[in-house]
Coordinates of C-alpha atoms in Angstrom, one line a residue:
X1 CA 21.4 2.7 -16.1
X2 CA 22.9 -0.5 -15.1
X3 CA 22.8 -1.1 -11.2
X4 CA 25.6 -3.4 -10.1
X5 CA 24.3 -5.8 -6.7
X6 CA 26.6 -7.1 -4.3
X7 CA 26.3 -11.0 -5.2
X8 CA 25.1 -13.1 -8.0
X9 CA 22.5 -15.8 -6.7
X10 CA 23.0 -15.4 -3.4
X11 CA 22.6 -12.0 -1.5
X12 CA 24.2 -10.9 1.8
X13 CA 22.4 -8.7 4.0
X14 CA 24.1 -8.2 7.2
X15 CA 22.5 -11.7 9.0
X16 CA 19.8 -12.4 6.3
X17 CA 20.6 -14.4 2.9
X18 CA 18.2 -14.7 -0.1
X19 CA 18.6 -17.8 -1.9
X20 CA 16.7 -18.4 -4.9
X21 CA 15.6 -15.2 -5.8
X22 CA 15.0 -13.6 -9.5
X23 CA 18.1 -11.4 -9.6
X24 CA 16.7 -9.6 -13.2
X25 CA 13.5 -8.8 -10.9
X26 CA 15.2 -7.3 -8.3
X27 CA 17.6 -5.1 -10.5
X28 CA 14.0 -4.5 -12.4
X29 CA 13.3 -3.3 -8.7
X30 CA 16.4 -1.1 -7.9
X31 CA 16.3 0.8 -11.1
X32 CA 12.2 1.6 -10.4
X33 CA 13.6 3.0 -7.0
X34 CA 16.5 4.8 -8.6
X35 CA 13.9 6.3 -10.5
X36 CA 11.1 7.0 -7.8
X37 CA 12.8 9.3 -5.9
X38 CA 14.3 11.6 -8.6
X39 CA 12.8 15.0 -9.5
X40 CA 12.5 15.9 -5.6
X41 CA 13.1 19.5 -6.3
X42 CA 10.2 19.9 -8.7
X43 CA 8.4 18.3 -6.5
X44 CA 9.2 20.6 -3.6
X45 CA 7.7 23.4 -6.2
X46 CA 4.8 21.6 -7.2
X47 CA 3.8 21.2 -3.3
X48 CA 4.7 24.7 -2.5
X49 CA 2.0 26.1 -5.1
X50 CA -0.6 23.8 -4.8
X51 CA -0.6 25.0 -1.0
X52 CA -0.4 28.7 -1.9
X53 CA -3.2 28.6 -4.1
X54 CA -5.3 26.3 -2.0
X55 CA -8.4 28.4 -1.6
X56 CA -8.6 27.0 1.9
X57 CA -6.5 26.5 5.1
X58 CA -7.9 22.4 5.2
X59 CA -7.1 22.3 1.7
X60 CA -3.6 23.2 2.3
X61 CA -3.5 21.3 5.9
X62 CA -4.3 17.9 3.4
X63 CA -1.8 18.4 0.9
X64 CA 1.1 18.9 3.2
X65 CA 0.2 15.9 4.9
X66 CA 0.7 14.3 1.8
X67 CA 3.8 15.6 0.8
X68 CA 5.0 14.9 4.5
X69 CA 4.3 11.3 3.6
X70 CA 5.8 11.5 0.2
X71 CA 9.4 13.0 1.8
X72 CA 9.1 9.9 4.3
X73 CA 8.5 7.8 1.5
X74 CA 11.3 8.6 -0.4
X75 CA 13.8 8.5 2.4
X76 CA 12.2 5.2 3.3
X77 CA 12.8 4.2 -0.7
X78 CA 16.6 5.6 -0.3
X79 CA 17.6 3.4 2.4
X80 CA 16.1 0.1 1.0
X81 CA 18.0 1.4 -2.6
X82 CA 21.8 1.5 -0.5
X83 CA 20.3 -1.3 2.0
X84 CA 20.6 -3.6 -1.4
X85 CA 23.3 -2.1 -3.5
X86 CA 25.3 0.0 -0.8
X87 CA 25.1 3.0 -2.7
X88 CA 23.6 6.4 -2.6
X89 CA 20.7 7.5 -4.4
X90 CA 21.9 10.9 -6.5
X91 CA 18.8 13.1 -7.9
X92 CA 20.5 13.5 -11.7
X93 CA 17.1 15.0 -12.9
X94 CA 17.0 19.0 -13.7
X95 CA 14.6 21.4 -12.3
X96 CA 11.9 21.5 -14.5
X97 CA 8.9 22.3 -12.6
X98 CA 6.2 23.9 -14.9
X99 CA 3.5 25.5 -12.8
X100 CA -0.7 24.2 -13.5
X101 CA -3.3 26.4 -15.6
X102 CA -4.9 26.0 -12.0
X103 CA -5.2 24.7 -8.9
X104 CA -8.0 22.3 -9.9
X105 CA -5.4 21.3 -12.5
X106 CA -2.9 20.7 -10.6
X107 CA -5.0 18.4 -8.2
X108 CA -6.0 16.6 -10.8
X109 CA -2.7 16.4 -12.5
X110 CA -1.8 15.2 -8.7
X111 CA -4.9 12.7 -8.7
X112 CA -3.5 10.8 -11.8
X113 CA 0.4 11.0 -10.7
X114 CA -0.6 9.0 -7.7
X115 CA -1.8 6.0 -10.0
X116 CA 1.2 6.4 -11.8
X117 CA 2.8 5.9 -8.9
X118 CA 1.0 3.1 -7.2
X119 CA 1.7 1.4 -10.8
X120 CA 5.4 1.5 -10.6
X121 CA 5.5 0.9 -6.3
X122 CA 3.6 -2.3 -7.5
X123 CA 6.6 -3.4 -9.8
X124 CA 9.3 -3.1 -7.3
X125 CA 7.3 -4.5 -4.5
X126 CA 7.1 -7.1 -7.2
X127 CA 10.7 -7.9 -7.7
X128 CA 12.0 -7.9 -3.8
X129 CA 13.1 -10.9 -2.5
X130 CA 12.1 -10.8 1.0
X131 CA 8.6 -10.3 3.1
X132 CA 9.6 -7.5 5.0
X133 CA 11.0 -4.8 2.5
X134 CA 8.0 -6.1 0.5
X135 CA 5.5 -4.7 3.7
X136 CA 7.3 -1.7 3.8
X137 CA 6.5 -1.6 -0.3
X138 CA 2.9 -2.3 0.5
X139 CA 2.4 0.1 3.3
X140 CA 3.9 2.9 1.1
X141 CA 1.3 1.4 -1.6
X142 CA -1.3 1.9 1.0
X143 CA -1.0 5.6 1.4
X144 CA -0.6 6.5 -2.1
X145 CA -4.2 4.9 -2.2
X146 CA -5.3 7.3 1.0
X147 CA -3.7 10.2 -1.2
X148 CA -6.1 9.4 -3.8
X149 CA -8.9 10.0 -1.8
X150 CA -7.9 13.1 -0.4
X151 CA -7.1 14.5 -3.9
X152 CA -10.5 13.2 -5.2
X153 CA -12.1 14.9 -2.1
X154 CA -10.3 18.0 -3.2
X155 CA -11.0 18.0 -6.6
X156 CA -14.8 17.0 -6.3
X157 CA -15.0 19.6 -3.8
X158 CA -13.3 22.1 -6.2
X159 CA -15.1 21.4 -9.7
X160 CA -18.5 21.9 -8.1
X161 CA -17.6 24.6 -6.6
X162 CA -19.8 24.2 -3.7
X163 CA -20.3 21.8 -1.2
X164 CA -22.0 18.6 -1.0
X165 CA -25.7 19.9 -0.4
X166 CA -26.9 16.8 1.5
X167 CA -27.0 18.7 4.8
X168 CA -25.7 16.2 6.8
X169 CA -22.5 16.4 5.0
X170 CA -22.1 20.3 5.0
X171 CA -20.2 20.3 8.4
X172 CA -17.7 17.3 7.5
X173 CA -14.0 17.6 8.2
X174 CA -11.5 16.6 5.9
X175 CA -10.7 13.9 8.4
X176 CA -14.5 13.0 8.6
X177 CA -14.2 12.5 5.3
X178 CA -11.6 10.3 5.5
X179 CA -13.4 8.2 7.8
X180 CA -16.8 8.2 5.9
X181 CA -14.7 7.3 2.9
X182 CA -12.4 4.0 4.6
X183 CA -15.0 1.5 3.0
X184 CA -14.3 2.6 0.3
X185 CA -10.3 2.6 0.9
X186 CA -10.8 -1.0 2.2
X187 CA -12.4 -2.7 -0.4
X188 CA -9.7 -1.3 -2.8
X189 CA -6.7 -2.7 -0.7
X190 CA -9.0 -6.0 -1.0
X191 CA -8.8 -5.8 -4.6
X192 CA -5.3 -5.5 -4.7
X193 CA -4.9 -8.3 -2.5
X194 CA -6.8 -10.4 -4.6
X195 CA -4.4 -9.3 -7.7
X196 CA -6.7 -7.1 -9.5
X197 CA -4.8 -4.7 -11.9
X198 CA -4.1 -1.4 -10.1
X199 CA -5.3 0.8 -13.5
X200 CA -8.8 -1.6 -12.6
X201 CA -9.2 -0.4 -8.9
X202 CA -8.1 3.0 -9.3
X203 CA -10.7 3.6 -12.2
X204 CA -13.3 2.4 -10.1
X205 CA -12.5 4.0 -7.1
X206 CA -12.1 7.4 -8.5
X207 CA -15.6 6.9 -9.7
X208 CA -16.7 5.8 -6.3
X209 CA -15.2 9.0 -5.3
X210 CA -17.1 11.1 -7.6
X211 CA -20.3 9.5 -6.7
X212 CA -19.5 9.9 -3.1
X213 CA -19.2 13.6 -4.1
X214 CA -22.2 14.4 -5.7
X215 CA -24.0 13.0 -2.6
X216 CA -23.9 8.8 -2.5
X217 CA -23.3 7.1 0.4
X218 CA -19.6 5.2 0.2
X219 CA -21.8 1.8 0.2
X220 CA -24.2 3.3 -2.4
X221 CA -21.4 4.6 -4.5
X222 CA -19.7 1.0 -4.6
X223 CA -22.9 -0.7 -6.0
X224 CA -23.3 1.7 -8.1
X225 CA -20.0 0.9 -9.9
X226 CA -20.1 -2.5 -9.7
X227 CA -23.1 -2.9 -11.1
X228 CA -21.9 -0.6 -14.3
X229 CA -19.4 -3.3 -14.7
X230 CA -21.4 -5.8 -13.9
X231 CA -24.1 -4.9 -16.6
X232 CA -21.4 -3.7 -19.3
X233 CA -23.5 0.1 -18.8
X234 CA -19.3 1.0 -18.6
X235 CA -17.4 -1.2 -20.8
X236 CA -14.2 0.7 -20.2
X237 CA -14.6 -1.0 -16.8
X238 CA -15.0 -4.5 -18.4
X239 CA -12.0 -3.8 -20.2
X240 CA -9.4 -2.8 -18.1
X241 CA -10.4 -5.5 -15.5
X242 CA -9.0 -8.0 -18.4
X243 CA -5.8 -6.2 -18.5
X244 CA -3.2 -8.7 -16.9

């Protein structure tokens, strides 16, 4: 789809001007957009059973909250889209929502749409010219990484069927969890700061998650991985680090 932008080299936004700028990135940008926010009815449906199969109430009180955060998202995603081009973003995808073997698979199949995700927020983000639809970008990036922990909670807490059986963490709350778990969060927004590949940081981190699961402390679960990369114990780790 060809997105036409109101200027050449030089693009007027009410008071601002952006001289300079790679216009191929930022088309590169508004057609990633364009295609973010499509397929918000399947969506809807995927939302709507993951929360009625939820096999409890503060598993379905985390997934809303993260499809509360995905709707503002993609509002937030529209207005930058007509903010550039002056046009409306139109959802031209059909409703083809095909409902998971499971619950657990549909977390999972959840877990691994948020990299996807986090992948293509990082191109756009890439191609804007300016610093402050860039933070907006980044904040958005920010959550999809919070997502990813919830899901992982949700998933490790599902496989296993039962819960973490250090006693200590028995009585956590999702949002306890969340807490115990922001080291974790925080050293992988440091790693994207620092320009390490997004497929690089989420492998690690979902590992992290896992190990956090079966009973590691946060800081226990990040040595852990580190040092499988750092030995080569995990060359899959080794590898996608190189990947540019």
């Amino acid at each position: 789809m060809k997105i036409y932008i109101r200027g050449t080299i030089v693009y007027y936004l009410g008071n601002s001007i952006y001289q300079g700028y790679d216009p191929e990135a930022l088309q590169k940008s508004l057609a990633l957009m364009f295609e973010a926010v499509q397929g918000e009815k399947e969506d809807r449906l995927f939302y709507e059973y993951l929360i009625s199969v939820a096999p409890t109430q503060e598993d379905k009180e985390i997934i809303s909250s993260i499809r509360d955060d995905e709707i503002r998202h993609n509002l937030m995603f529209k207005k930058m889209y007509k903010d550039f081009t002056g046009q409306e973003v139109m959802d031209v995808t059909a409703e083809d929502f095909k409902k998971p073997a499971s619950y657990i698979e549909g977390i999972q199949q959840a877990l691994f749409g948020e990299l996807k995700a986090v992948e293509k927020y990082r191109e756009i983000r890439k191609g804007l010219p300016d610093c402050q639809n860039r933070d907006i970008v980044f904040d958005i990036l920010t959550d999809e990484l919070k997502h990813a922990a919830k899901y992982n909670f949700l998933y490790t807490e599902n496989r296993t069927n039962s819960h973490v059986q250090n006693e200590s963490n028995i009585e956590k709350t999702p949002d306890d969890w969340i807490r115990y778990t922001e080291f974790l969060v925080e050293e992988a927004q440091e790693d994207v700061k620092r320009g390490i590949n997004l497929t690089h940081v989420f492998q690690e981190f979902i590992l992290m998650g896992v190990l956090v699961g079966k009973g590691y402390s946060p800081k226990q679960a990040y040595e852990t991985v580190e040092s499988w990369e750092r030995t080569g114990e995990s060359q899959l780790l080794q590898e996608s680090k190189k990947i540019p």
